[in-house]
Amino acid sequence: MVLPVVKYGDPILRKKGATVPAITPEIKKLVKDMLETMYDAHGVGLAAQQVGKALQVTVIDVSGVTDRPSTMEIGGKEVDVKNHMPVTLINPEVKATGKPVAGPEGCLSFPEIYADISRSETVDVKALDENGEVVQFSCGGLLARAVQHEVDHLNAILFIDRMTKVDKLELKEQLEEIRNSKGED
Ligand code: ZN
């Protein structure tokens, strides 16, 4: 089921996600709905807060993006990223392992807003998937950026919090427009 995507201004986006204590049928259904919603919106990632649930659950799929490469390593071995998409991360733990690099980002909760955001080039990720299995990998490129963006959502951090002051000032009116029109689209 495709769910409505919450827009900037909704207080749920500023609510830290609760740890998921057990993989219940409700959590599995949430993951399925989040994947459908992400694909419907042509996004590369979606956090539970963006569908109105403050939980440590996010889904990512970078396989549709061809102009921004991603890398992935499992157990120290490089793997083909598209064979491992989509990824579901429940209760994720992420460790930055690279130097900060700036790159363009958007967010489904901020229609038509784009800015360069500085993120670690690579990260280590450990989480559970929707079957309760441990997922552990290292990644770089767009996938590392997406993981950091989504895990920020789970911790109630939005990409506007990481924009430069200059970018944020330039986008001020557009941001206020989104905040004022939430729920009216
Ligand atoms: Zn986002």
GROMACS .gro file of C-alpha atoms in nm, residues 57-173:
model
  117
   57VAL     CA    1   1.303   0.155   1.035
   58THR     CA    2   1.430   0.269   0.695
   59VAL     CA    3   1.440   0.133   0.341
   60ILE     CA    4   1.691   0.220   0.067
   61ASP     CA    5   1.730   0.128  -0.300
   62VAL     CA    6   1.998   0.301  -0.507
   63SER     CA    7   1.982   0.054  -0.798
   64GLY     CA    8   1.776   0.291  -1.017
   65VAL     CA    9   2.047   0.559  -1.009
   66THR     CA   10   2.307   0.514  -1.283
   67ASP     CA   11   2.492   0.848  -1.279
   68ARG     CA   12   2.601   0.834  -0.914
   69PRO     CA   13   2.792   0.519  -0.825
   70SER     CA   14   2.769   0.321  -0.503
   71THR     CA   15   3.002   0.059  -0.356
   72MET     CA   16   2.926  -0.217  -0.109
   73GLU     CA   17   3.140  -0.466   0.080
   74ILE     CA   18   3.014  -0.763   0.279
   75GLY     CA   19   3.263  -0.948   0.499
   76GLY     CA   20   3.546  -0.747   0.339
   77LYS     CA   21   3.450  -0.855  -0.014
   78GLU     CA   22   3.321  -0.615  -0.276
   79VAL     CA   23   2.972  -0.710  -0.397
   80ASP     CA   24   2.744  -0.595  -0.677
   81VAL     CA   25   2.526  -0.329  -0.514
   82LYS     CA   26   2.219  -0.402  -0.725
   83ASN     CA   27   2.212  -0.765  -0.610
   84HIS     CA   28   2.161  -0.639  -0.254
   85MET     CA   29   1.887  -0.383  -0.315
   86PRO     CA   30   1.655  -0.292  -0.159
   87VAL     CA   31   1.803  -0.282   0.189
   88THR     CA   32   1.586  -0.264   0.496
   89LEU     CA   33   1.756  -0.130   0.807
   90ILE     CA   34   1.586  -0.184   1.142
   91ASN     CA   35   1.757  -0.043   1.455
   92PRO     CA   36   2.062   0.053   1.246
   93GLU     CA   37   2.404   0.136   1.388
   94VAL     CA   38   2.618   0.340   1.152
   95LYS     CA   39   2.984   0.434   1.185
   96ALA     CA   40   3.144   0.697   0.963
   97THR     CA   41   3.472   0.560   0.825
   98GLY     CA   42   3.569   0.807   0.554
   99LYS     CA   43   3.651   1.170   0.501
  100PRO     CA   44   3.363   1.417   0.460
  101VAL     CA   45   3.258   1.484   0.100
  102ALA     CA   46   2.993   1.725  -0.025
  103GLY     CA   47   2.730   1.598  -0.268
  104PRO     CA   48   2.381   1.688  -0.386
  105GLU     CA   49   2.083   1.569  -0.184
  106GLY     CA   50   1.709   1.593  -0.192
  107CYS     CA   51   1.438   1.455   0.037
  108LEU     CA   52   1.085   1.330  -0.029
  109SER     CA   53   0.965   1.544   0.263
  110PHE     CA   54   1.109   1.857   0.095
  111PRO     CA   55   0.973   1.864  -0.262
  112GLU     CA   56   1.202   2.040  -0.511
  113ILE     CA   57   1.464   2.133  -0.250
  114TYR     CA   58   1.821   2.032  -0.331
  115ALA     CA   59   2.150   2.124  -0.169
  116ASP     CA   60   2.504   1.996  -0.127
  117ILE     CA   61   2.548   1.820   0.205
  118SER     CA   62   2.876   1.706   0.358
  119ARG     CA   63   2.876   1.337   0.460
  120SER     CA   64   3.133   1.070   0.528
  121GLU     CA   65   3.243   0.909   0.200
  122THR     CA   66   3.208   0.561   0.353
  123VAL     CA   67   3.020   0.405   0.644
  124ASP     CA   68   2.994   0.073   0.826
  125VAL     CA   69   2.636  -0.042   0.880
  126LYS     CA   70   2.486  -0.300   1.112
  127ALA     CA   71   2.111  -0.353   1.143
  128LEU     CA   72   1.831  -0.609   1.130
  129ASP     CA   73   1.627  -0.673   0.817
  130GLU     CA   74   1.253  -0.738   0.797
  131ASN     CA   75   1.315  -1.108   0.868
  132GLY     CA   76   1.508  -1.031   1.186
  133GLU     CA   77   1.839  -1.130   1.021
  134VAL     CA   78   2.152  -0.929   1.095
  135VAL     CA   79   2.259  -0.714   0.799
  136GLN     CA   80   2.617  -0.595   0.807
  137PHE     CA   81   2.806  -0.414   0.530
  138SER     CA   82   3.040  -0.130   0.446
  139CYS     CA   83   2.946   0.109   0.169
  140GLY     CA   84   3.050   0.416  -0.023
  141GLY     CA   85   2.924   0.663  -0.279
  142LEU     CA   86   2.552   0.729  -0.312
  143LEU     CA   87   2.460   0.433  -0.090
  144ALA     CA   88   2.671   0.571   0.198
  145ARG     CA   89   2.507   0.911   0.150
  146ALA     CA   90   2.157   0.756   0.147
  147VAL     CA   91   2.228   0.550   0.462
  148GLN     CA   92   2.346   0.862   0.648
  149HIS     CA   93   2.050   1.070   0.527
  150GLU     CA   94   1.798   0.804   0.632
  151VAL     CA   95   1.960   0.724   0.967
  152ASP     CA   96   1.955   1.098   1.038
  153HIS     CA   97   1.576   1.087   0.986
  154LEU     CA   98   1.550   0.806   1.242
  155ASN     CA   99   1.729   1.035   1.486
  156ALA     CA  100   1.502   1.332   1.400
  157ILE     CA  101   1.777   1.512   1.205
  158LEU     CA  102   1.678   1.665   0.870
  159PHE     CA  103   1.909   1.751   0.579
  160ILE     CA  104   1.834   2.122   0.627
  161ASP     CA  105   2.015   2.089   0.963
  162ARG     CA  106   2.330   1.997   0.771
  163MET     CA  107   2.305   2.258   0.494
  164THR     CA  108   2.543   2.550   0.486
  165LYS     CA  109   2.398   2.870   0.632
  166VAL     CA  110   2.420   3.030   0.286
  167ASP     CA  111   2.216   2.751   0.119
  168LYS     CA  112   1.959   2.753   0.395
  169LEU     CA  113   1.916   3.128   0.368
  170GLU     CA  114   1.877   3.102  -0.009
  171LEU     CA  115   1.609   2.834   0.033
  172LYS     CA  116   1.431   3.011   0.318
  173GLU     CA  117   1.118   3.110   0.123
   0.00000   0.00000   0.00000
